[in-house]
Amino acid sequence: MDKSRRSWFIGIIALAATATGIVSLAQTPAPATDATAALVVKGAVKQELHLTLADLKAMPRMKVTAKGHDGTTHEYDGVALSSLLAKAGVPQAGDLRGKSMALCVVAEGSDAYRAVFSLAELDADFAAESVLVADTVDGKDLGADQGPLRLVVPGDKRQGRWVRLLKAISVVNAGQ
C-alpha cells in the first residue's frame, strides 16, 4: 500500500473507532502527564502515579528533622515514600517476600542524579527507613535549586541519597 493510501486508511480507522465508542476523547478528564506531574511513580507497580504538587499536599503528611548538606538541622515536611509506594500497589509487609525481595526503588532528579534503595529497607516490617518526599523545609517551599520536591533520608550518615529536584520514583526488579 502506498504512503497516501496508508494515511487515508489510518484516518478512516481512527474516525470509525471514535464514532463507535472504541476510542473516546471526552469521557474522563486526562490524568496528569509527565509534563504536568511533579512526581511520577512507575515501573513494577500495579498503578502508575502521576502526582501534582496539589495531589501531594492533599496526602497524609509527616515531618522529619535532619541535618542538611550545610550541617545545620532542618525540619522537612512532605509525604512518606512508603505511602507513595503503597498507593502505587508495590508489595509491602507480609506481601514483601520471594521474588519481591529483588525489587529496588530508584529515585531520579531532573538533573539525572539517581539514588537506589532496596524495597525491603523502605518497609516498616524490615528496616523501617523513614524516607520523605519533602516539599517544604523549615516551613517554606524548597528553593529552586532543591525542589519543588526533594528526597530526604534522615537515617543516612551522609546525604548522598538525598535526591534534589526529584521527578521520578521507579520500581525495578534487580533479579532480572
N, CA, C and O atoms as a DFTB+ gen file, in Angstrom:
704 C
 N C O
     1  1       0.860      -1.166       0.000
     2  2       0.000       0.000       0.000
     3  2       0.901       1.221       0.000
     4  3       1.846       1.294       0.785
     5  1       0.611       2.211      -0.899
     6  2       1.456       3.391      -0.946
     7  2       1.165       4.311       0.240
     8  3       0.165       4.142       0.939
     9  1       2.047       5.283       0.457
    10  2       2.018       6.142       1.645
    11  2       0.715       6.939       1.762
    12  3       0.181       7.055       2.865
    13  1       0.189       7.488       0.673
    14  2      -1.032       8.293       0.743
    15  2      -2.242       7.429       1.069
    16  3      -3.115       7.859       1.823
    17  1      -2.315       6.224       0.520
    18  2      -3.424       5.317       0.841
    19  2      -3.358       4.877       2.300
    20  3      -4.386       4.775       2.969
    21  1      -2.139       4.615       2.793
    22  2      -1.974       4.173       4.179
    23  2      -2.446       5.274       5.127
    24  3      -3.140       4.974       6.099
    25  1      -2.098       6.522       4.884
    26  2      -2.519       7.640       5.724
    27  2      -4.037       7.784       5.706
    28  3      -4.657       8.004       6.747
    29  1      -4.631       7.659       4.526
    30  2      -6.079       7.748       4.394
    31  2      -6.742       6.615       5.159
    32  3      -7.720       6.841       5.871
    33  1      -6.222       5.398       5.023
    34  2      -6.768       4.228       5.693
    35  2      -6.699       4.382       7.222
    36  3      -7.671       4.083       7.915
    37  1      -5.568       4.842       7.743
    38  2      -5.404       5.032       9.187
    39  2      -6.377       6.098       9.681
    40  3      -6.946       5.955      10.764
    41  1      -6.578       7.161       8.909
    42  2      -7.533       8.207       9.286
    43  2      -8.951       7.683       9.376
    44  3      -9.681       8.031      10.303
    45  1      -9.349       6.857       8.432
    46  2     -10.700       6.266       8.437
    47  2     -10.874       5.349       9.641
    48  3     -11.920       5.381      10.290
    49  1      -9.872       4.533       9.950
    50  2      -9.950       3.629      11.112
    51  2     -10.082       4.443      12.392
    52  3     -10.891       4.099      13.254
    53  1      -9.311       5.505      12.535
    54  2      -9.366       6.342      13.734
    55  2     -10.740       6.997      13.871
    56  3     -11.290       7.054      14.971
    57  1     -11.299       7.491      12.765
    58  2     -12.609       8.109      12.786
    59  2     -13.680       7.093      13.163
    60  3     -14.565       7.395      13.963
    61  1     -13.609       5.911      12.604
    62  2     -14.587       4.862      12.915
    63  2     -14.486       4.442      14.376
    64  3     -15.512       4.233      15.022
    65  1     -13.289       4.316      14.905
    66  2     -13.106       3.917      16.303
    67  2     -13.688       4.967      17.240
    68  3     -14.295       4.624      18.254
    69  1     -13.509       6.236      16.912
    70  2     -14.050       7.308      17.739
    71  2     -15.568       7.315      17.664
    72  3     -16.233       7.469      18.688
    73  1     -16.129       7.152      16.473
    74  2     -17.577       7.190      16.280
    75  2     -18.270       6.025      16.967
    76  3     -19.390       6.185      17.451
    77  1     -17.639       4.856      17.024
    78  2     -18.278       3.691      17.635
    79  2     -18.023       3.589      19.126
    80  3     -18.521       2.675      19.783
    81  1     -17.254       4.518      19.662
    82  2     -17.007       4.498      21.096
    83  2     -15.819       3.658      21.506
    84  3     -15.513       3.568      22.695
    85  1     -15.138       3.037      20.552
    86  2     -13.955       2.267      20.902
    87  2     -12.905       3.198      21.485
    88  3     -12.217       2.845      22.443
    89  1     -12.785       4.365      20.921
    90  2     -11.878       5.383      21.431
    91  2     -12.732       6.577      21.814
    92  3     -13.501       7.079      20.994
    93  1     -12.608       7.032      23.038
    94  2     -13.363       8.197      23.469
    95  2     -12.407       9.283      23.917
    96  3     -11.513       9.038      24.727
    97  1     -12.592      10.467      23.398
    98  2     -11.707      11.562      23.735
    99  2     -12.263      12.459      24.828
   100  3     -11.517      13.270      25.377
   101  1     -13.553      12.348      25.171
   102  2     -14.136      13.302      26.103
   103  2     -14.868      12.664      27.273
   104  3     -15.656      13.350      27.924
   105  1     -14.653      11.397      27.573
   106  2     -15.408      10.768      28.646
   107  2     -14.862      11.081      30.030
   108  3     -15.641      11.341      30.947
   109  1     -13.550      11.066      30.207
   110  2     -12.970      11.321      31.518
   111  2     -11.841      12.326      31.381
   112  3     -11.182      12.398      30.343
   113  1     -11.622      13.103      32.439
   114  2     -10.507      14.041      32.365
   115  2      -9.186      13.276      32.312
   116  3      -9.036      12.211      32.910
   117  1      -8.266      13.837      31.600
   118  2      -6.969      13.184      31.443
   119  2      -6.189      13.256      32.749
   120  3      -6.214      14.282      33.429
   121  1      -5.493      12.167      33.107
   122  2      -4.644      12.236      34.294
   123  2      -3.463      13.162      34.016
   124  3      -3.169      13.508      32.872
   125  1      -2.805      13.545      35.093
   126  2      -1.626      14.395      34.921
   127  2      -0.612      13.670      34.042
   128  3      -0.400      12.466      34.189
   129  1      -0.005      14.392      33.151
   130  2       1.018      13.807      32.291
   131  2       2.384      14.073      32.902
   132  3       2.495      14.803      33.887
   133  1       3.416      13.488      32.326
   134  2       4.763      13.734      32.833
   135  2       5.087      15.212      32.823
   136  3       5.850      15.679      33.669
   137  1       4.523      15.965      31.880
   138  2       4.813      17.395      31.778
   139  2       4.154      18.182      32.911
   140  3       4.711      19.186      33.357
   141  1       2.977      17.749      33.390
   142  2       2.282      18.484      34.453
   143  2       2.507      17.869      35.821
   144  3       2.240      18.516      36.834
   145  1       2.988      16.646      35.877
   146  2       3.194      15.973      37.153
   147  2       4.461      16.485      37.825
   148  3       5.480      16.724      37.177
   149  1       4.370      16.648      39.135
   150  2       5.556      16.996      39.909
   151  2       6.362      15.729      40.185
   152  3       7.586      15.781      40.312
   153  1       5.662      14.575      40.277
   154  2       6.332      13.319      40.572
   155  2       5.612      12.176      39.874
   156  3       4.383      12.105      39.876
   157  1       6.387      11.289      39.280
   158  2       5.856      10.090      38.638
   159  2       6.391       8.875      39.395
   160  3       7.589       8.777      39.660
   161  1       5.491       7.952      39.739
   162  2       5.875       6.680      40.354
   163  2       5.542       5.613      39.328
   164  3       4.380       5.447      38.957
   165  1       6.557       4.886      38.865
   166  2       6.363       3.993      37.724
   167  2       7.202       2.731      37.870
   168  3       7.912       2.547      38.859
   169  1       7.107       1.875      36.872
   170  2       7.907       0.650      36.836
   171  2       7.089      -0.551      37.263
   172  3       5.959      -0.730      36.809
   173  1       7.650      -1.371      38.132
   174  2       6.995      -2.599      38.605
   175  2       5.980      -2.251      39.692
   176  3       6.128      -2.635      40.852
   177  1       4.946      -1.513      39.286
   178  2       3.883      -1.080      40.186
   179  2       2.547      -1.541      39.611
   180  3       2.428      -1.767      38.406
   181  1       1.543      -1.680      40.473
   182  2       0.209      -2.049      39.987
   183  2      -0.473      -0.873      39.314
   184  3      -1.212      -1.045      38.344
   185  1      -0.224       0.329      39.833
   186  2      -0.836       1.529      39.265
   187  2       0.205       2.636      39.193
   188  3       0.717       3.084      40.220
   189  1       0.516       3.074      37.985
   190  2       1.451       4.179      37.806
   191  2       0.803       5.459      38.315
   192  3      -0.378       5.703      38.072
   193  1       1.572       6.268      39.016
   194  2       1.057       7.512      39.576
   195  2       1.704       8.711      38.893
   196  3       2.912       8.721      38.655
   197  1       0.906       9.704      38.584
   198  2       1.365      10.993      38.068
   199  2       0.781      12.034      39.012
   200  3      -0.386      12.410      38.891
   201  1       1.588      12.493      39.942
   202  2       1.105      13.341      41.027
   203  2       1.548      14.788      40.851
   204  3       2.715      15.064      40.574
   205  1       0.611      15.695      41.015
   206  2       0.930      17.113      41.008
   207  2       1.310      17.527      42.431
   208  3       1.145      16.752      43.373
   209  1       1.813      18.736      42.578
   210  2       2.102      19.233      43.922
   211  2       0.844      19.284      44.770
   212  3       0.890      18.993      45.965
   213  1      -0.281      19.651      44.168
   214  2      -1.550      19.698      44.908
   215  2      -1.937      18.294      45.387
   216  3      -2.420      18.141      46.509
   217  1      -1.732      17.271      44.555
   218  2      -2.018      15.892      44.959
   219  2      -1.181      15.521      46.185
   220  3      -1.692      14.941      47.143
   221  1       0.090      15.857      46.146
   222  2       0.987      15.530      47.253
   223  2       0.613      16.287      48.522
   224  3       0.675      15.733      49.619
   225  1       0.226      17.553      48.374
   226  2      -0.176      18.355      49.541
   227  2      -1.432      17.795      50.203
   228  3      -1.629      17.976      51.404
   229  1      -2.286      17.115      49.430
   230  2      -3.535      16.566      49.951
   231  2      -3.345      15.201      50.630
   232  3      -4.259      14.716      51.297
   233  1      -2.188      14.590      50.470
   234  2      -1.937      13.276      51.060
   235  2      -1.519      13.429      52.531
   236  3      -1.121      14.513      52.958
   237  1      -1.614      12.335      53.299
   238  2      -1.143      12.389      54.689
   239  2       0.313      12.841      54.757
   240  3       1.155      12.371      53.993
   241  1       0.595      13.752      55.673
   242  2       1.903      14.406      55.755
   243  2       2.681      13.899      56.970
   244  3       2.108      13.413      57.945
   245  1       3.995      14.029      56.876
   246  2       4.842      13.748      58.023
   247  2       6.005      14.728      58.026
   248  3       6.328      15.340      57.008
   249  1       6.628      14.862      59.195
   250  2       7.776      15.749      59.344
   251  2       8.955      14.940      59.854
   252  3       8.794      14.016      60.652
   253  1      10.131      15.297      59.387
   254  2      11.365      14.713      59.907
   255  2      12.350      15.851      60.160
   256  3      12.336      16.881      59.486
   257  1      13.185      15.631      61.136
   258  2      14.248      16.574      61.434
   259  2      15.562      15.902      61.085
   260  3      15.818      14.774      61.507
   261  1      16.397      16.589      60.317
   262  2      17.671      16.013      59.886
   263  2      18.654      17.120      59.561
   264  3      18.272      18.256      59.279
   265  1      19.928      16.764      59.607
   266  2      20.968      17.709      59.211
   267  2      21.067      17.730      57.695
   268  3      21.166      16.684      57.054
   269  1      21.041      18.899      57.142
   270  2      21.170      19.065      55.701
   271  2      22.626      19.113      55.287
   272  3      23.523      18.937      56.112
   273  1      22.856      19.350      54.010
   274  2      24.213      19.454      53.480
   275  2      25.028      20.557      54.168
   276  3      26.254      20.481      54.253
   277  1      24.328      21.571      54.652
   278  2      25.024      22.689      55.298
   279  2      25.431      22.386      56.735
   280  3      26.058      23.222      57.386
   281  1      25.082      21.189      57.246
   282  2      25.461      20.783      58.595
   283  2      24.524      21.255      59.684
   284  3      24.711      20.906      60.850
   285  1      23.514      22.045      59.333
   286  2      22.554      22.505      60.334
   287  2      21.292      21.660      60.272
   288  3      20.968      21.068      59.243
   289  1      20.592      21.620      61.393
   290  2      19.376      20.821      61.497
   291  2      18.199      21.585      60.901
   292  3      18.009      22.771      61.169
   293  1      17.414      20.884      60.089
   294  2      16.242      21.465      59.443
   295  2      15.043      20.543      59.657
   296  3      15.201      19.343      59.881
   297  1      13.845      21.119      59.586
   298  2      12.621      20.334      59.647
   299  2      12.032      20.259      58.239
   300  3      11.693      21.278      57.638
   301  1      11.916      19.035      57.725
   302  2      11.371      18.790      56.392
   303  2       9.958      18.262      56.533
   304  3       9.666      17.494      57.450
   305  1       9.081      18.668      55.630
   306  2       7.684      18.252      55.651
   307  2       7.318      17.719      54.273
   308  3       7.713      18.284      53.254
   309  1       6.561      16.629      54.250
   310  2       6.149      16.055      52.971
   311  2       5.405      14.753      53.168
   312  3       4.736      14.554      54.182
   313  1       5.525      13.868      52.192
   314  2       4.817      12.588      52.166
   315  2       5.841      11.463      52.299
   316  3       6.895      11.493      51.663
   317  1       5.526      10.482      53.121
   318  2       6.408       9.330      53.275
   319  2       6.504       8.580      51.950
   320  3       5.490       8.322      51.301
   321  1       7.719       8.235      51.555
   322  2       7.910       7.467      50.318
   323  2       7.151       6.156      50.391
   324  3       6.606       5.707      49.384
   325  1       7.103       5.536      51.553
   326  2       6.377       4.266      51.700
   327  2       4.888       4.432      51.393
   328  3       4.264       3.509      50.869
   329  1       4.312       5.586      51.708
   330  2       2.899       5.855      51.380
   331  2       2.684       5.922      49.875
   332  3       1.690       5.409      49.363
   333  1       3.611       6.552      49.170
   334  2       3.504       6.635      47.707
   335  2       3.640       5.250      47.078
   336  3       2.924       4.915      46.135
   337  1       4.563       4.452      47.608
   338  2       4.745       3.094      47.081
   339  2       3.504       2.247      47.345
   340  3       3.100       1.459      46.490
   341  1       2.896       2.402      48.523
   342  2       1.661       1.671      48.840
   343  2       0.543       2.085      47.891
   344  3      -0.202       1.238      47.398
   345  1       0.423       3.384      47.633
   346  2      -0.618       3.883      46.715
   347  2      -0.429       3.328      45.305
   348  3      -1.402       3.115      44.582
   349  1       0.818       3.098      44.919
   350  2       1.109       2.544      43.598
   351  2       0.964       1.022      43.559
   352  3       1.083       0.416      42.494
   353  1       0.706       0.401      44.712
   354  2       0.482      -1.046      44.747
   355  2       1.745      -1.879      44.814
   356  3       1.751      -3.030      44.376
   357  1       2.810      -1.317      45.353
   358  2       4.062      -2.061      45.491
   359  2       3.935      -2.990      46.706
   360  3       3.369      -2.584      47.721
   361  1       4.446      -4.223      46.627
   362  2       4.336      -5.151      47.758
   363  2       4.937      -4.568      49.039
   364  3       6.012      -3.969      49.026
   365  1       4.207      -4.762      50.153
   366  2       4.665      -4.287      51.448
   367  2       4.319      -5.305      52.515
   368  3       3.478      -6.181      52.311
   369  1       4.987      -5.177      53.665
   370  2       4.735      -6.009      54.845
   371  2       4.742      -7.499      54.481
   372  3       5.732      -7.992      53.940
   373  1       3.663      -8.214      54.766
   374  2       3.596      -9.650      54.524
   375  2       3.671     -10.050      53.065
   376  3       4.023     -11.187      52.753
   377  1       3.345      -9.129      52.164
   378  2       3.421      -9.424      50.724
   379  2       4.838      -9.260      50.171
   380  3       5.114      -9.651      49.037
   381  1       5.720      -8.689      50.964
   382  2       7.095      -8.470      50.521
   383  2       7.923      -9.703      50.871
   384  3       8.491      -9.800      51.959
   385  1       7.978     -10.634      49.934
   386  2       8.712     -11.891      50.117
   387  2       8.979     -12.491      48.748
   388  3       8.441     -12.019      47.746
   389  1       9.797     -13.517      48.699
   390  2      10.084     -14.218      47.447
   391  2      10.683     -13.301      46.408
   392  3      11.638     -12.574      46.683
   393  1      10.121     -13.334      45.212
   394  2      10.645     -12.535      44.099
   395  2      10.573     -11.036      44.366
   396  3      11.355     -10.267      43.807
   397  1       9.646     -10.623      45.210
   398  2       9.523      -9.198      45.532
   399  2      10.747      -8.668      46.276
   400  3      10.988      -7.461      46.294
   401  1      11.516      -9.561      46.889
   402  2      12.707      -9.134      47.632
   403  2      13.798      -8.613      46.698
   404  3      14.770      -8.016      47.161
   405  1      13.653      -8.829      45.411
   406  2      14.638      -8.323      44.445
   407  2      14.228      -6.962      43.869
   408  3      14.894      -6.448      42.970
   409  1      13.141      -6.376      44.377
   410  2      12.701      -5.073      43.879
   411  2      13.527      -3.949      44.494
   412  3      13.842      -3.966      45.684
   413  1      13.863      -2.989      43.669
   414  2      14.616      -1.801      44.093
   415  2      13.839      -0.560      43.710
   416  3      13.026      -0.577      42.786
   417  1      14.095       0.501      44.420
   418  2      13.471       1.789      44.158
   419  2      14.567       2.754      43.716
   420  3      15.556       2.954      44.422
   421  1      14.379       3.348      42.543
   422  2      15.332       4.311      42.002
   423  2      14.671       5.685      42.036
   424  3      13.633       5.905      41.411
   425  1      15.289       6.605      42.775
   426  2      14.811       7.986      42.832
   427  2      15.655       8.805      41.870
   428  3      16.884       8.732      41.891
   429  1      14.983       9.594      41.019
   430  2      15.707      10.353      39.998
   431  2      15.309      11.820      40.022
   432  3      14.128      12.160      40.097
   433  1      16.308      12.669      39.959
   434  2      16.085      14.106      39.884
   435  2      16.085      14.575      38.444
   436  3      16.537      13.858      37.550
   437  1      15.580      15.775      38.217
   438  2      15.549      16.314      36.854
   439  2      16.948      16.626      36.335
   440  3      17.124      16.883      35.144
   441  1      17.941      16.605      37.216
   442  2      19.335      16.787      36.797
   443  2      20.005      15.451      36.486
   444  3      21.220      15.397      36.297
   445  1      19.212      14.359      36.433
   446  2      19.643      12.998      36.115
   447  2      20.385      12.305      37.271
   448  3      20.890      11.198      37.088
   449  1      20.460      12.929      38.447
   450  2      21.054      12.280      39.610
   451  2      20.120      11.171      40.068
   452  3      18.902      11.344      40.083
   453  1      20.688      10.041      40.437
   454  2      19.879       8.895      40.862
   455  2      20.427       8.296      42.144
   456  3      21.631       8.321      42.399
   457  1      19.511       7.752      42.954
   458  2      19.880       7.019      44.158
   459  2      18.994       5.778      44.228
   460  3      17.847       5.796      43.781
   461  1      19.542       4.700      44.795
   462  2      18.842       3.414      44.820
   463  2      18.637       2.945      46.259
   464  3      19.499       3.117      47.120
   465  1      17.466       2.346      46.490
   466  2      17.108       1.732      47.761
   467  2      16.578       0.342      47.468
   468  3      15.937       0.137      46.437
   469  1      16.829      -0.618      48.345
   470  2      16.114      -1.880      48.216
   471  2      14.709      -1.626      48.748
   472  3      14.531      -0.812      49.654
   473  1      13.719      -2.304      48.202
   474  2      12.352      -2.114      48.674
   475  2      12.233      -2.513      50.139
   476  3      11.495      -1.881      50.895
   477  1      12.950      -3.551      50.545
   478  2      12.882      -4.013      51.932
   479  2      13.351      -2.948      52.919
   480  3      12.774      -2.838      54.001
   481  1      14.366      -2.167      52.592
   482  2      14.846      -1.163      53.536
   483  2      13.860      -0.016      53.722
   484  3      13.997       0.769      54.660
   485  1      12.877       0.090      52.850
   486  2      11.849       1.122      52.970
   487  2      10.591       0.609      53.656
   488  3       9.654       1.375      53.885
   489  1      10.561      -0.664      53.983
   490  2       9.373      -1.301      54.552
   491  2       9.456      -1.338      56.083
   492  3      10.496      -1.675      56.648
   493  1       8.363      -0.992      56.735
   494  2       8.327      -0.952      58.203
   495  2       8.573      -2.320      58.843
   496  3       9.046      -2.383      59.978
   497  1       8.266      -3.411      58.148
   498  2       8.495      -4.750      58.700
   499  2       9.958      -5.179      58.599
   500  3      10.347      -6.184      59.194
   501  1      10.762      -4.439      57.862
   502  2      12.174      -4.774      57.704
   503  2      13.030      -3.719      58.402
   504  3      13.309      -3.845      59.594
   505  1      13.438      -2.708      57.696
   506  2      14.372      -1.732      58.247
   507  2      13.688      -0.451      58.726
   508  3      14.250       0.288      59.534
   509  1      12.515      -0.196      58.244
   510  2      11.741       0.988      58.646
   511  2      12.497       2.295      58.438
   512  3      12.460       3.180      59.293
   513  1      13.169       2.416      57.324
   514  2      13.856       3.665      56.982
   515  2      12.804       4.735      56.707
   516  3      11.914       4.529      55.882
   517  1      12.898       5.866      57.384
   518  2      11.960       6.967      57.163
   519  2      12.473       7.825      56.023
   520  3      13.333       8.683      56.221
   521  1      11.954       7.599      54.848
   522  2      12.344       8.384      53.681
   523  2      11.163       9.277      53.324
   524  3      10.023       8.820      53.242
   525  1      11.452      10.543      53.114
   526  2      10.418      11.538      52.914
   527  2      10.550      12.195      51.546
   528  3      11.649      12.560      51.129
   529  1       9.432      12.343      50.855
   530  2       9.369      13.168      49.660
   531  2       8.938      14.540      50.161
   532  3       7.751      14.809      50.342
   533  1       9.923      15.398      50.380
   534  2       9.691      16.695      51.010
   535  2       9.371      17.767      49.982
   536  3       9.905      17.778      48.873
   537  1       8.469      18.683      50.391
   538  2       8.180      19.848      49.561
   539  2       8.403      21.141      50.330
   540  3       8.337      22.226      49.752
   541  1       8.669      21.035      51.640
   542  2       8.998      22.219      52.427
   543  2      10.163      21.924      53.365
   544  3      10.384      20.779      53.759
   545  1      10.887      22.952      53.709
   546  2      11.958      22.879      54.698
   547  2      11.804      24.088      55.610
   548  3      11.716      25.225      55.147
   549  1      11.773      23.827      56.909
   550  2      11.605      24.890      57.904
   551  2      10.384      25.759      57.601
   552  3      10.420      26.976      57.778
   553  1       9.306      25.124      57.143
   554  2       8.044      25.812      56.894
   555  2       7.960      26.574      55.590
   556  3       6.959      27.246      55.340
   557  1       8.978      26.491      54.754
   558  2       8.985      27.217      53.477
   559  2       9.149      26.233      52.329
   560  3       9.728      25.160      52.498
   561  1       8.629      26.607      51.149
   562  2       8.840      25.776      49.958
   563  2      10.336      25.620      49.714
   564  3      11.129      26.511      50.018
   565  1      10.700      24.480      49.164
   566  2      12.097      24.262      48.817
   567  2      12.517      25.284      47.765
   568  3      11.704      25.674      46.926
   569  1      13.745      25.712      47.797
   570  2      14.245      26.668      46.807
   571  2      14.328      26.037      45.434
   572  3      14.262      24.815      45.297
   573  1      14.472      26.860      44.431
   574  2      14.527      26.396      43.044
   575  2      15.683      25.436      42.800
   576  3      15.606      24.595      41.903
   577  1      16.742      25.547      43.575
   578  2      17.889      24.658      43.401
   579  2      17.703      23.315      44.108
   580  3      18.516      22.408      43.933
   581  1      16.638      23.182      44.905
   582  2      16.389      21.954      45.666
   583  2      15.093      21.250      45.275
   584  3      15.002      20.030      45.407
   585  1      14.105      21.972      44.805
   586  2      12.781      21.390      44.613
   587  2      12.181      21.706      43.272
   588  3      12.875      22.139      42.352
   589  1      10.909      21.491      43.165
   590  2       9.901      21.582      44.209
   591  2       9.862      20.377      45.153
   592  3       9.281      20.474      46.234
   593  1      10.463      19.250      44.775
   594  2      10.467      18.067      45.638
   595  2      11.895      17.607      45.870
   596  3      12.772      17.760      45.020
   597  1      12.095      17.039      47.052
   598  2      13.405      16.502      47.393
   599  2      13.218      15.260      48.239
   600  3      12.360      15.216      49.120
   601  1      14.024      14.258      47.964
   602  2      14.015      13.054      48.781
   603  2      14.937      13.290      49.968
   604  3      16.095      13.669      49.798
   605  1      14.418      13.063      51.171
   606  2      15.181      13.255      52.398
   607  2      15.286      11.913      53.107
   608  3      14.279      11.247      53.349
   609  1      16.517      11.522      53.440
   610  2      16.780      10.224      54.073
   611  2      17.518      10.497      55.391
   612  3      18.746      10.431      55.436
   613  1      16.775      10.804      56.461
   614  2      17.419      11.223      57.699
   615  2      18.284      10.145      58.355
   616  3      19.179      10.482      59.129
   617  1      18.051       8.874      58.074
   618  2      18.825       7.795      58.676
   619  2      20.198       7.596      58.065
   620  3      21.042       6.924      58.659
   621  1      20.440       8.160      56.900
   622  2      21.752       8.025      56.255
   623  2      22.755       8.957      56.936
   624  3      22.417      10.088      57.285
   625  1      23.982       8.486      57.124
   626  2      25.027       9.305      57.737
   627  2      25.476      10.431      56.805
   628  3      25.877      11.500      57.267
   629  1      25.408      10.194      55.516
   630  2      25.736      11.207      54.507
   631  2      24.503      11.446      53.648
   632  3      23.613      10.598      53.597
   633  1      24.442      12.571      52.984
   634  2      23.253      12.918      52.186
   635  2      23.365      12.485      50.727
   636  3      22.729      13.088      49.863
   637  1      24.146      11.471      50.437
   638  2      24.338      11.017      49.060
   639  2      23.073      10.531      48.378
   640  3      22.978      10.574      47.151
   641  1      22.088      10.064      49.160
   642  2      20.833       9.596      48.553
   643  2      19.709      10.623      48.701
   644  3      18.550      10.307      48.434
   645  1      20.028      11.819      49.114
   646  2      19.049      12.895      49.179
   647  2      18.940      13.475      47.767
   648  3      19.766      14.296      47.369
   649  1      17.950      13.064      47.031
   650  2      17.812      13.480      45.631
   651  2      17.044      14.796      45.570
   652  3      15.871      14.865      45.937
   653  1      17.724      15.832      45.101
   654  2      17.057      17.121      44.923
   655  2      16.406      17.135      43.545
   656  3      16.723      16.299      42.699
   657  1      15.503      18.075      43.316
   658  2      14.803      18.194      42.032
   659  2      14.139      16.869      41.646
   660  3      14.120      16.492      40.475
   661  1      13.598      16.172      42.643
   662  2      13.008      14.841      42.453
   663  2      11.875      14.887      41.442
   664  3      10.958      15.701      41.554
   665  1      11.949      13.991      40.441
   666  2      10.896      13.967      39.413
   667  2      10.298      12.583      39.212
   668  3       9.171      12.466      38.731
   669  1      11.036      11.521      39.573
   670  2      10.527      10.170      39.315
   671  2      11.002       9.184      40.364
   672  3      12.119       9.265      40.874
   673  1      10.113       8.251      40.667
   674  2      10.411       7.106      41.511
   675  2      10.101       5.892      40.641
   676  3       8.963       5.707      40.210
   677  1      11.115       5.065      40.385
   678  2      10.914       3.875      39.558
   679  2      11.174       2.634      40.403
   680  3      12.171       2.552      41.120
   681  1      10.265       1.675      40.307
   682  2      10.444       0.398      40.979
   683  2      10.931      -0.585      39.915
   684  3      10.263      -0.806      38.904
   685  1      12.097      -1.168      40.156
   686  2      12.707      -2.058      39.180
   687  2      13.072      -3.379      39.849
   688  3      13.300      -3.437      41.058
   689  1      13.123      -4.431      39.049
   690  2      13.467      -5.749      39.545
   691  2      14.943      -5.991      39.283
   692  3      15.365      -6.108      38.132
   693  1      15.724      -6.065      40.344
   694  2      17.171      -6.287      40.207
   695  2      17.481      -7.746      39.915
   696  3      18.617      -8.078      39.576
   697  1      16.494      -8.619      40.041
   698  2      16.702     -10.051      39.795
   699  2      16.545     -10.465      38.355
   700  3      16.631     -11.655      38.051
   701  1      16.317      -9.527      37.454
   702  2      16.131      -9.886      36.043
   703  2      17.313      -9.519      35.222
   704  3      17.322      -9.752      34.014
